[in-house]
Amino acid sequence: MYLSRFLSIHALWVTVSSVMQPYPLVWGHYDVCKTQIYTEEGKVWDYMACQPESTDMTKYLKVKLDPPDITCGDPPETFCAMGNPYMCNNECDASTPELAHPPELMFDFEGRHPSTFWQSATWKEYPKPLQVNITLSWSKTIELTDNIVITFESGRPDQMILEKSLDYGRTWQPYQYYATDCLDAFHMDPKSVKDLSQHTVLEIICTEEYSTGYTTNSKIIHFEIKDRFAFFAGPWLRNMASLYGQLDTTKKLRDFFTVTDLRIRLLRPAVGEIFVDELHLARYFYAISDIKVHGRCKCNLHATVCVYDNSKLTCECEHNTTGPDCGKCKKNYQGRPWSPGSYLPIPKGTANTCIPSISSIGNPPKFNRKWPNISSLEVSNPNQVAPKLALSTVSSVQVANHKRANVCDNELLHCQNGGTCHNNVRCLCPAAYTGILCEKLRCEEAGSCGPDSGQGAPPRGSPALLSLLLLLAALLGTAGPLGI
């Protein structure tokens, strides 16, 4: 009998697993880095380590060119075609929109025909070097999560350096060198990321892989972030827990993927030959049609939201922290030194919440965690590379704070089902709902909910999945010891 019951449960678990397949391994409640608990002071939020989602960071950057007048078109000039370097009747004219190639075209929507791109002036002052610095600034610390990809409309440069800054452009350090001949250009032996390992992942290399001269079918330059992640997370990035553990414990590794600014230094245009053709200098220029930078705001694992307001990115800090990167404790919450949140232990992490200062400590209230109903669980974004963090499973926490915590907040929309927050103390609920956060139907309390009541709550997850989970829980509850 026990064996039969075990096999039934196993079959059900296989079914549940198949239904869960599209979703990440971690489940979250409203906001994945916090959950509700009850204390003697009432219902409050309990916070865990968290981070914003990865996104396209080019939407938020500012671009600067040096020299500032390096863009073609002022005065107008002719240049040679991309596919035929000896057909030199194309025109760049900054005063004519159809013929202009301003810097913002490095970040516009791709896929149009003809393609749009930024373009530099031609190398008409040869042998004086044709060099350009393109600086991308966020005025905010960001963490890179995917490859940096630069798409050229001209030939890829013979020599280029990608640099990073961690102090808003005051100092710079190289990320990677690119050249057709690394030894000649930078006195470095050529390497690729595939030549690195866990122990040499921070090595600054020169690569010849992306500098093939003047060819129309080779346009892209990469700075490989994911290949470096793969040294810790595996080739398909399936073991993100290992990567998070390394990032948590190795500051140099964490800083390697952290920037405030990027700088693309274009040092020599694509020549494609040993010698520069001085009779056709209009062949030589730089043109970039797209730059991709994916990452997230660095909030030190103290925020899940980063807002863009007044041309500025800012973390919406939790855990009683403050600052642009949530890098310090709030006033009156300096009972212990500030610390970043932690990915460890995987998967829930540790919030390292700032606690009240000594002067504001009262008798610590007792905490009893109330786990959410399975019907109120929501799935995290199924498209993200890895889950953020799950509901905490640590034992009850004690926080020395004698003041009542805010129950609700209109900005964060804590009140559910259309409820509104009144003085941060209670939710004013629509007629059909009740509860501290308007989370319950009134007809449920009266026992009168039914198909005709018109108050059925919409499901918040996959109905099939929830039913299977509930059935599995019921079977597990009645199975008893297997005794095999």
CSV table of C-alpha atoms in Angstrom, one decimal:
chain,number,residue,atom,x,y,z
A,1,MET,CA,0.0,0.0,0.0
A,2,TYR,CA,2.8,2.4,1.0
A,3,LEU,CA,4.6,1.6,-2.2
A,4,SER,CA,1.5,2.3,-4.3
A,5,ARG,CA,0.9,5.6,-2.5
A,6,PHE,CA,4.6,6.5,-3.1
A,7,LEU,CA,4.3,5.8,-6.8
A,8,SER,CA,1.2,7.9,-7.0
A,9,ILE,CA,2.9,10.8,-5.3
A,10,HIS,CA,5.9,10.4,-7.5
A,11,ALA,CA,3.8,10.5,-10.7
A,12,LEU,CA,2.0,13.6,-9.4
A,13,TRP,CA,5.3,15.2,-8.7
A,14,VAL,CA,6.5,14.5,-12.2
A,15,THR,CA,3.3,16.2,-13.5
A,16,VAL,CA,3.8,19.2,-11.2
A,17,SER,CA,7.4,19.5,-12.3
A,18,SER,CA,6.4,19.6,-16.0
A,19,VAL,CA,3.9,22.4,-15.3
A,20,MET,CA,6.5,24.4,-13.4
A,21,GLN,CA,9.1,24.0,-16.1
A,22,PRO,CA,8.6,27.5,-17.7
A,23,TYR,CA,9.0,29.2,-14.3
A,24,PRO,CA,12.1,30.0,-12.3
A,25,LEU,CA,13.0,27.9,-9.3
A,26,VAL,CA,12.1,30.7,-6.9
A,27,TRP,CA,8.7,32.0,-6.0
A,28,GLY,CA,7.9,35.4,-4.7
A,29,HIS,CA,5.2,37.4,-3.0
A,30,TYR,CA,4.2,40.8,-4.5
A,31,ASP,CA,7.7,42.0,-4.2
A,32,VAL,CA,10.2,39.2,-4.2
A,33,CYS,CA,12.5,40.6,-1.6
A,34,LYS,CA,10.0,41.0,1.2
A,35,THR,CA,7.1,39.3,2.9
A,36,GLN,CA,4.6,40.1,5.7
A,37,ILE,CA,5.0,39.1,9.3
A,38,TYR,CA,3.0,39.7,12.4
A,39,THR,CA,4.5,41.3,15.5
A,40,GLU,CA,3.0,42.6,18.7
A,41,GLU,CA,3.0,45.9,17.0
A,42,GLY,CA,0.9,44.6,14.1
A,43,LYS,CA,1.6,43.5,10.5
A,44,VAL,CA,5.0,44.7,9.1
A,45,TRP,CA,7.3,43.8,6.2
A,46,ASP,CA,10.2,41.5,6.7
A,47,TYR,CA,13.0,42.2,4.1
A,48,MET,CA,15.6,40.0,2.4
A,49,ALA,CA,18.4,40.7,0.0
A,50,CYS,CA,17.2,41.8,-3.4
A,51,GLN,CA,18.2,43.5,-6.6
A,52,PRO,CA,16.6,45.3,-9.6
A,53,GLU,CA,16.0,43.4,-12.8
A,54,SER,CA,18.5,43.5,-15.7
A,55,THR,CA,17.6,45.8,-18.5
A,56,ASP,CA,18.9,47.7,-21.5
A,57,MET,CA,21.0,50.4,-19.9
A,58,THR,CA,21.6,52.5,-23.1
A,59,LYS,CA,18.2,54.0,-22.5
A,60,TYR,CA,19.6,55.9,-19.5
A,61,LEU,CA,23.1,56.9,-20.6
A,62,LYS,CA,24.6,60.2,-21.7
A,63,VAL,CA,27.2,60.1,-24.5
A,64,LYS,CA,30.2,62.5,-25.0
A,65,LEU,CA,32.6,62.6,-27.9
A,66,ASP,CA,36.2,63.8,-27.7
A,67,PRO,CA,37.1,65.7,-29.8
A,68,PRO,CA,33.6,67.2,-29.7
A,69,ASP,CA,33.7,68.2,-33.4
A,70,ILE,CA,34.7,64.8,-34.6
A,71,THR,CA,31.3,63.9,-36.1
A,72,CYS,CA,31.1,64.2,-39.8
A,73,GLY,CA,29.0,66.8,-41.7
A,74,ASP,CA,30.2,70.1,-40.4
A,75,PRO,CA,31.4,71.1,-42.9
A,76,PRO,CA,29.8,68.6,-45.3
A,77,GLU,CA,32.1,66.1,-46.8
A,78,THR,CA,32.1,63.0,-49.1
A,79,PHE,CA,33.2,59.6,-48.1
A,80,CYS,CA,33.6,56.2,-49.7
A,81,ALA,CA,30.9,53.5,-49.7
A,82,MET,CA,31.0,50.7,-47.1
A,83,GLY,CA,31.0,47.9,-49.7
A,84,ASN,CA,33.2,49.6,-52.3
A,85,PRO,CA,36.0,51.7,-50.7
A,86,TYR,CA,36.7,53.3,-54.1
A,87,MET,CA,33.2,54.6,-54.8
A,88,CYS,CA,33.5,57.9,-52.9
A,89,ASN,CA,30.4,59.9,-53.7
A,90,ASN,CA,28.5,59.5,-50.4
A,91,GLU,CA,27.8,62.7,-48.5
A,92,CYS,CA,27.6,63.5,-44.8
A,93,ASP,CA,25.9,66.8,-44.0
A,94,ALA,CA,24.9,67.7,-40.5
A,95,SER,CA,22.4,70.4,-41.7
A,96,THR,CA,20.4,67.8,-43.7
A,97,PRO,CA,18.6,65.2,-41.5
A,98,GLU,CA,18.7,62.5,-44.3
A,99,LEU,CA,22.5,63.0,-44.6
A,100,ALA,CA,23.4,63.6,-40.9
A,101,HIS,CA,25.0,61.0,-38.6
A,102,PRO,CA,24.8,62.4,-35.0
A,103,PRO,CA,25.9,60.4,-31.9
A,104,GLU,CA,22.4,59.5,-30.8
A,105,LEU,CA,22.1,57.2,-33.8
A,106,MET,CA,24.4,54.8,-32.0
A,107,PHE,CA,21.5,54.0,-29.7
A,108,ASP,CA,18.4,54.2,-31.8
A,109,PHE,CA,16.1,51.4,-32.9
A,110,GLU,CA,17.9,48.9,-35.2
A,111,GLY,CA,16.5,46.9,-38.0
A,112,ARG,CA,15.5,49.8,-40.3
A,113,HIS,CA,16.7,50.1,-43.9
A,114,PRO,CA,18.8,51.9,-44.7
A,115,SER,CA,20.5,51.5,-41.3
A,116,THR,CA,21.2,54.6,-39.2
A,117,PHE,CA,24.6,55.2,-37.6
A,118,TRP,CA,26.9,57.7,-36.1
A,119,GLN,CA,29.9,58.6,-38.3
A,120,SER,CA,33.2,60.4,-37.7
A,121,ALA,CA,35.0,62.7,-40.0
A,122,THR,CA,37.3,61.0,-42.5
A,123,TRP,CA,41.0,60.7,-42.1
A,124,LYS,CA,41.8,63.7,-44.3
A,125,GLU,CA,44.5,65.0,-41.9
A,126,TYR,CA,46.6,61.8,-42.2
A,127,PRO,CA,49.3,61.1,-41.0
A,128,LYS,CA,47.9,62.9,-37.9
A,129,PRO,CA,46.1,60.0,-36.0
A,130,LEU,CA,42.4,59.8,-36.3
A,131,GLN,CA,41.4,59.1,-32.8
A,132,VAL,CA,38.0,59.3,-31.0
A,133,ASN,CA,36.9,58.8,-27.4
A,134,ILE,CA,33.2,57.8,-26.9
A,135,THR,CA,32.3,58.1,-23.2
A,136,LEU,CA,29.0,56.5,-21.9
A,137,SER,CA,28.0,57.8,-18.5
A,138,TRP,CA,25.1,56.9,-16.2
A,139,SER,CA,25.8,59.1,-13.2
A,140,LYS,CA,25.0,55.9,-11.3
A,141,THR,CA,26.9,52.7,-10.4
A,142,ILE,CA,25.6,49.8,-12.6
A,143,GLU,CA,26.4,46.1,-12.7
A,144,LEU,CA,26.9,44.5,-16.1
A,145,THR,CA,24.8,41.3,-16.8
A,146,ASP,CA,25.4,40.6,-20.5
A,147,ASN,CA,27.9,41.1,-23.2
A,148,ILE,CA,28.8,44.7,-24.4
A,149,VAL,CA,28.2,44.6,-28.1
A,150,ILE,CA,29.3,47.3,-30.5
A,151,THR,CA,28.2,47.2,-34.2
A,152,PHE,CA,30.2,49.1,-36.7
A,153,GLU,CA,29.0,50.3,-40.1
A,154,SER,CA,32.6,51.0,-41.2
A,155,GLY,CA,35.2,48.4,-40.9
A,156,ARG,CA,36.1,47.4,-37.4
A,157,PRO,CA,39.0,49.5,-36.0
A,158,ASP,CA,42.6,48.3,-36.4
A,159,GLN,CA,43.2,49.4,-32.8
A,160,MET,CA,40.7,50.1,-30.0
A,161,ILE,CA,40.5,50.0,-26.2
A,162,LEU,CA,37.4,49.5,-24.1
A,163,GLU,CA,37.8,51.2,-20.7
A,164,LYS,CA,35.8,51.4,-17.5
A,165,SER,CA,35.5,53.9,-14.6
A,166,LEU,CA,34.3,53.2,-11.1
A,167,ASP,CA,34.5,56.8,-10.0
A,168,TYR,CA,32.4,58.7,-12.5
A,169,GLY,CA,35.2,59.3,-15.0
A,170,ARG,CA,37.9,60.6,-12.7
A,171,THR,CA,40.1,57.6,-13.3
A,172,TRP,CA,40.0,54.9,-16.0
A,173,GLN,CA,41.2,51.3,-16.3
A,174,PRO,CA,41.3,49.1,-19.4
A,175,TYR,CA,38.7,46.4,-19.9
A,176,GLN,CA,40.0,44.9,-23.1
A,177,TYR,CA,42.3,45.7,-26.0
A,178,TYR,CA,41.4,45.1,-29.6
A,179,ALA,CA,43.9,45.1,-32.6
A,180,THR,CA,44.7,43.4,-35.9
A,181,ASP,CA,48.2,42.9,-34.4
A,182,CYS,CA,48.2,43.0,-30.5
A,183,LEU,CA,52.0,42.7,-30.3
A,184,ASP,CA,52.7,45.6,-32.6
A,185,ALA,CA,49.9,47.8,-31.2
A,186,PHE,CA,50.0,47.2,-27.5
A,187,HIS,CA,53.0,44.9,-26.9
A,188,MET,CA,50.7,42.1,-25.7
A,189,ASP,CA,50.3,38.6,-26.8
A,190,PRO,CA,46.9,38.0,-28.4
A,191,LYS,CA,44.4,36.0,-26.4
A,192,SER,CA,40.7,35.3,-26.3
A,193,VAL,CA,38.4,34.8,-23.3
A,194,LYS,CA,38.4,31.1,-24.0
A,195,ASP,CA,42.1,31.1,-22.9
A,196,LEU,CA,41.1,32.3,-19.4
A,197,SER,CA,40.0,30.4,-16.4
A,198,GLN,CA,38.4,30.9,-13.0
A,199,HIS,CA,41.9,32.0,-11.7
A,200,THR,CA,42.6,34.4,-14.5
A,201,VAL,CA,39.1,35.7,-15.2
A,202,LEU,CA,40.1,39.3,-14.2
A,203,GLU,CA,43.1,39.3,-16.6
A,204,ILE,CA,43.0,42.2,-19.1
A,205,ILE,CA,43.7,40.8,-22.5
A,206,CYS,CA,44.3,41.9,-26.1
A,207,THR,CA,42.3,40.1,-28.7
A,208,GLU,CA,42.6,40.0,-32.5
A,209,GLU,CA,39.3,38.1,-32.9
A,210,TYR,CA,37.3,41.3,-33.7
A,211,SER,CA,39.7,43.3,-35.8
A,212,THR,CA,39.6,41.8,-39.3
A,213,GLY,CA,40.0,45.0,-41.2
A,214,TYR,CA,37.7,46.5,-43.9
A,215,THR,CA,35.1,43.9,-44.5
A,216,THR,CA,31.3,44.4,-44.7
A,217,ASN,CA,30.3,41.1,-43.3
A,218,SER,CA,32.3,41.5,-40.0
A,219,LYS,CA,30.8,44.4,-38.1
A,220,ILE,CA,30.5,43.3,-34.4
A,221,ILE,CA,32.9,43.7,-31.5
A,222,HIS,CA,32.1,41.9,-28.2
A,223,PHE,CA,33.2,42.3,-24.6
A,224,GLU,CA,32.3,38.9,-23.2
A,225,ILE,CA,30.5,39.1,-19.9
A,226,LYS,CA,28.6,35.8,-20.1
A,227,ASP,CA,31.8,33.9,-21.0
A,228,ARG,CA,33.3,35.1,-17.8
A,229,PHE,CA,30.2,34.2,-15.9
A,230,ALA,CA,30.4,30.7,-17.4
A,231,PHE,CA,33.6,30.0,-15.5
A,232,PHE,CA,31.5,29.8,-12.4
A,233,ALA,CA,28.0,29.1,-13.6
A,234,GLY,CA,28.8,26.6,-16.3
A,235,PRO,CA,28.6,26.9,-20.1
A,236,TRP,CA,24.8,27.4,-20.1
A,237,LEU,CA,24.8,29.6,-17.0
A,238,ARG,CA,22.6,27.0,-15.2
A,239,ASN,CA,24.5,27.1,-11.9
A,240,MET,CA,23.9,30.8,-11.0
A,241,ALA,CA,24.1,29.9,-7.3
A,242,SER,CA,27.8,29.2,-7.8
A,243,LEU,CA,28.3,32.6,-9.6
A,244,TYR,CA,26.3,34.5,-6.9
A,245,GLY,CA,28.4,32.8,-4.2
A,246,GLN,CA,31.6,33.9,-5.9
A,247,LEU,CA,30.3,37.5,-6.4
A,248,ASP,CA,29.3,37.6,-2.8
A,249,THR,CA,32.7,36.6,-1.4
A,250,THR,CA,35.1,38.1,-3.9
A,251,LYS,CA,35.0,41.9,-4.0
A,252,LYS,CA,37.5,42.1,-7.0
A,253,LEU,CA,35.2,39.9,-9.1
A,254,ARG,CA,32.1,41.9,-8.1
A,255,ASP,CA,33.9,45.2,-9.0
A,256,PHE,CA,35.1,43.8,-12.3
A,257,PHE,CA,31.5,43.7,-13.6
A,258,THR,CA,30.7,47.1,-12.0
A,259,VAL,CA,31.0,50.5,-13.7
A,260,THR,CA,29.8,54.1,-13.6
A,261,ASP,CA,31.1,54.9,-17.1
A,262,LEU,CA,32.4,53.1,-20.2
A,263,ARG,CA,34.8,54.6,-22.7
A,264,ILE,CA,35.4,53.4,-26.2
A,265,ARG,CA,38.8,54.6,-27.5
A,266,LEU,CA,39.0,54.4,-31.3
A,267,LEU,CA,42.7,54.6,-32.0
A,268,ARG,CA,43.1,53.6,-35.7
A,269,PRO,CA,40.4,53.1,-38.3
A,270,ALA,CA,40.2,49.9,-40.4
A,271,VAL,CA,42.9,50.1,-43.1
A,272,GLY,CA,42.8,46.5,-44.3
A,273,GLU,CA,46.2,46.8,-45.8
A,274,ILE,CA,49.8,47.4,-44.6
A,275,PHE,CA,49.9,50.9,-45.9
A,276,VAL,CA,47.4,53.7,-45.8
A,277,ASP,CA,46.2,54.8,-49.3
A,278,GLU,CA,46.9,58.5,-49.2
A,279,LEU,CA,45.1,59.1,-52.5
A,280,HIS,CA,41.8,57.8,-51.0
A,281,LEU,CA,41.7,59.1,-47.4
A,282,ALA,CA,37.9,59.3,-47.6
A,283,ARG,CA,37.9,55.5,-47.2
A,284,TYR,CA,39.0,55.8,-43.6
A,285,PHE,CA,36.6,56.8,-40.8
A,286,TYR,CA,34.6,55.2,-37.9
A,287,ALA,CA,30.9,54.5,-38.1
A,288,ILE,CA,28.8,52.8,-35.3
A,289,SER,CA,25.2,51.8,-35.8
A,290,ASP,CA,24.5,50.2,-32.4
A,291,ILE,CA,25.9,49.8,-28.9
A,292,LYS,CA,24.3,47.4,-26.4
A,293,VAL,CA,24.9,47.5,-22.7
A,294,HIS,CA,22.7,45.3,-20.4
A,295,GLY,CA,22.9,45.6,-16.7
A,296,ARG,CA,21.2,46.7,-13.5
A,297,CYS,CA,21.5,49.5,-11.0
A,298,LYS,CA,23.8,48.6,-8.2
A,299,CYS,CA,21.8,48.9,-5.0
A,300,ASN,CA,24.0,46.7,-2.8
A,301,LEU,CA,21.2,44.1,-2.7
A,302,HIS,CA,19.0,46.6,-0.8
A,303,ALA,CA,16.4,47.4,-3.5
A,304,THR,CA,14.4,45.7,-6.2
A,305,VAL,CA,13.4,48.9,-8.0
A,306,CYS,CA,15.6,51.5,-9.7
A,307,VAL,CA,13.7,54.5,-11.0
A,308,TYR,CA,14.7,57.0,-13.7
A,309,ASP,CA,13.5,60.5,-12.9
A,310,ASN,CA,14.8,63.9,-14.0
A,311,SER,CA,17.4,62.1,-16.1
A,312,LYS,CA,18.8,60.3,-13.1
A,313,LEU,CA,18.8,56.7,-11.9
A,314,THR,CA,18.1,56.1,-8.2
A,315,CYS,CA,17.6,52.9,-6.1
A,316,GLU,CA,14.4,52.8,-4.1
A,317,CYS,CA,16.2,51.6,-1.0
A,318,GLU,CA,14.8,49.0,1.5
A,319,HIS,CA,16.3,47.6,4.7
A,320,ASN,CA,16.5,51.0,6.3
A,321,THR,CA,19.3,52.0,3.9
A,322,THR,CA,19.7,55.2,1.9
A,323,GLY,CA,21.9,56.8,-0.7
A,324,PRO,CA,22.1,56.5,-4.5
A,325,ASP,CA,23.4,52.9,-4.2
A,326,CYS,CA,21.7,52.2,-0.8
A,327,GLY,CA,25.2,52.5,0.6
A,328,LYS,CA,24.6,53.7,4.1
A,329,CYS,CA,22.1,53.4,6.9
A,330,LYS,CA,19.3,55.9,7.4
A,331,LYS,CA,19.4,58.3,10.3
A,332,ASN,CA,18.4,56.7,13.5
A,333,TYR,CA,19.1,53.2,12.0
A,334,GLN,CA,22.8,53.1,12.7
A,335,GLY,CA,22.7,50.5,15.5
A,336,ARG,CA,25.4,48.5,13.7
A,337,PRO,CA,27.7,49.3,10.7
A,338,TRP,CA,26.1,49.3,7.3
A,339,SER,CA,26.7,46.2,5.2
A,340,PRO,CA,25.6,45.2,1.7
A,341,GLY,CA,23.0,42.5,1.4
A,342,SER,CA,24.2,39.0,0.7
A,343,TYR,CA,23.3,36.4,-1.9
A,344,LEU,CA,24.2,33.8,0.8
A,345,PRO,CA,22.8,31.5,1.9
A,346,ILE,CA,21.4,30.5,-1.5
A,347,PRO,CA,18.7,31.0,-2.5
A,348,LYS,CA,17.1,33.4,0.0
A,349,GLY,CA,20.2,35.5,0.8
A,350,THR,CA,20.6,37.8,3.9
A,351,ALA,CA,19.3,41.3,4.0
A,352,ASN,CA,21.8,42.7,6.6
A,353,THR,CA,19.1,45.3,7.5
A,354,CYS,CA,20.2,48.5,9.3
A,355,ILE,CA,18.8,48.4,12.8
A,356,PRO,CA,17.7,51.3,15.0
A,357,SER,CA,20.4,53.3,16.9
A,358,ILE,CA,20.9,52.6,20.6
A,359,SER,CA,18.9,55.7,21.5
A,360,SER,CA,15.8,54.5,19.7
A,361,ILE,CA,15.8,50.9,21.0
A,362,GLY,CA,12.9,49.7,23.1
A,363,ASN,CA,11.7,46.3,24.1
A,364,PRO,CA,12.0,44.1,21.0
A,365,PRO,CA,8.6,42.8,19.8
A,366,LYS,CA,8.1,39.1,19.0
A,367,PHE,CA,7.8,38.1,15.4
A,368,ASN,CA,5.7,35.3,14.1
A,369,ARG,CA,6.0,34.8,10.4
A,370,LYS,CA,2.7,34.3,8.5
A,371,TRP,CA,3.3,32.4,5.3
A,372,PRO,CA,1.1,33.5,2.3
A,373,ASN,CA,-1.7,31.4,1.0
A,374,ILE,CA,-0.6,29.4,-2.0
A,375,SER,CA,-3.2,31.2,-4.1
A,376,SER,CA,-1.5,34.5,-3.5
A,377,LEU,CA,1.9,33.4,-4.8
A,378,GLU,CA,3.2,35.1,-7.9
A,379,VAL,CA,5.8,33.9,-10.3
A,380,SER,CA,8.9,36.0,-10.8
A,381,ASN,CA,9.8,37.1,-14.3
A,382,PRO,CA,10.3,33.8,-16.3
A,383,ASN,CA,12.6,35.5,-18.8
A,384,GLN,CA,15.3,36.6,-16.3
A,385,VAL,CA,18.7,34.8,-16.4
A,386,ALA,CA,18.4,33.7,-12.8
A,387,PRO,CA,15.8,34.1,-10.0
A,388,LYS,CA,16.3,37.0,-7.7
A,389,LEU,CA,15.6,35.7,-4.2
A,390,ALA,CA,12.9,33.7,-2.6
A,391,LEU,CA,10.8,34.1,0.6
A,392,SER,CA,13.0,33.8,3.6
A,393,THR,CA,13.0,30.5,5.5
A,394,VAL,CA,15.0,31.7,8.5
A,395,SER,CA,13.5,31.5,11.9
A,396,SER,CA,11.6,34.3,13.5
A,397,VAL,CA,13.5,37.6,13.5
A,398,GLN,CA,13.6,40.1,16.3
A,399,VAL,CA,14.0,43.8,15.4
A,400,ALA,CA,14.5,46.4,18.2
A,401,ASN,CA,12.0,49.0,17.0
A,402,HIS,CA,9.3,50.1,19.4
A,403,LYS,CA,7.6,52.3,16.8
A,404,ARG,CA,4.8,51.0,14.7
A,405,ALA,CA,5.9,50.2,11.1
A,406,ASN,CA,4.0,51.5,8.2
A,407,VAL,CA,1.3,49.1,7.2
A,408,CYS,CA,0.8,50.4,3.7
A,409,ASP,CA,2.2,52.9,1.2
A,410,ASN,CA,0.3,54.3,-1.8
A,411,GLU,CA,3.5,54.7,-3.8
A,412,LEU,CA,4.3,51.0,-3.5
A,413,LEU,CA,0.6,50.0,-3.8
A,414,HIS,CA,0.6,47.6,-0.8
A,415,CYS,CA,-3.2,47.8,-0.5
A,416,GLN,CA,-4.7,45.2,-2.8
A,417,ASN,CA,-7.8,45.0,-4.9
A,418,GLY,CA,-8.1,48.7,-5.4
A,419,GLY,CA,-7.7,49.6,-1.7
A,420,THR,CA,-6.1,53.0,-0.8
A,421,CYS,CA,-3.6,53.7,2.0
A,422,HIS,CA,-4.8,56.0,4.8
A,423,ASN,CA,-2.0,57.8,6.7
A,424,ASN,CA,0.3,54.7,6.2
A,425,VAL,CA,-1.7,53.0,9.0
A,426,ARG,CA,-4.6,51.2,7.3
A,427,CYS,CA,-6.1,50.4,4.0
A,428,LEU,CA,-9.5,51.8,3.0
A,429,CYS,CA,-11.0,48.8,1.1
A,430,PRO,CA,-13.7,48.7,-1.6
A,431,ALA,CA,-17.0,47.4,-0.5
A,432,ALA,CA,-16.4,43.8,-1.6
A,433,TYR,CA,-13.1,43.4,0.2
A,434,THR,CA,-11.7,43.4,3.7
A,435,GLY,CA,-8.6,42.6,5.7
A,436,ILE,CA,-5.5,44.6,6.6
A,437,LEU,CA,-4.5,45.0,3.0
A,438,CYS,CA,-7.9,44.4,1.4
A,439,GLU,CA,-6.7,40.9,0.6
A,440,LYS,CA,-9.9,39.0,1.5
A,441,LEU,CA,-13.4,38.9,0.0
A,442,ARG,CA,-16.1,39.9,2.5
A,443,CYS,CA,-18.2,37.0,1.3
A,444,GLU,CA,-15.5,34.6,2.3
A,445,GLU,CA,-15.7,35.8,5.9
A,446,ALA,CA,-19.5,35.4,5.8
A,447,GLY,CA,-19.2,32.0,4.1
A,448,SER,CA,-21.4,33.2,1.2
A,449,CYS,CA,-19.0,33.2,-1.7
A,450,GLY,CA,-20.2,31.3,-4.7
A,451,PRO,CA,-20.5,31.3,-8.5
A,452,ASP,CA,-23.5,33.6,-8.2
A,453,SER,CA,-22.0,36.0,-5.7
A,454,GLY,CA,-20.1,38.0,-8.4
A,455,GLN,CA,-17.2,38.3,-6.0
A,456,GLY,CA,-14.9,35.5,-7.2
A,457,ALA,CA,-11.3,36.6,-7.0
A,458,PRO,CA,-9.3,36.3,-10.1
A,459,PRO,CA,-6.5,33.6,-9.9
A,460,ARG,CA,-3.0,35.1,-9.6
A,461,GLY,CA,-1.0,32.1,-10.8
A,462,SER,CA,-1.5,29.2,-13.1
A,463,PRO,CA,-4.8,27.4,-12.0
A,464,ALA,CA,-3.4,24.1,-13.2
A,465,LEU,CA,-0.3,24.5,-11.2
A,466,LEU,CA,-2.0,25.7,-8.1
A,467,SER,CA,-4.4,22.7,-8.2
A,468,LEU,CA,-1.6,20.3,-8.6
A,469,LEU,CA,0.4,21.8,-5.8
A,470,LEU,CA,-2.6,21.6,-3.5
A,471,LEU,CA,-3.3,18.0,-4.5
A,472,LEU,CA,0.3,17.1,-3.9
A,473,ALA,CA,0.2,18.8,-0.5
A,474,ALA,CA,-2.9,16.8,0.4
A,475,LEU,CA,-1.4,13.5,-0.7
A,476,LEU,CA,1.8,14.2,1.3
A,477,GLY,CA,-0.2,15.1,4.3
A,478,THR,CA,-2.1,11.8,4.3
A,479,ALA,CA,0.7,9.6,3.2
A,480,GLY,CA,2.4,9.1,6.6
A,481,PRO,CA,5.7,7.3,6.9
A,482,LEU,CA,6.4,5.2,3.8
A,483,GLY,CA,7.9,2.4,5.9
A,484,ILE,CA,9.9,1.0,3.0
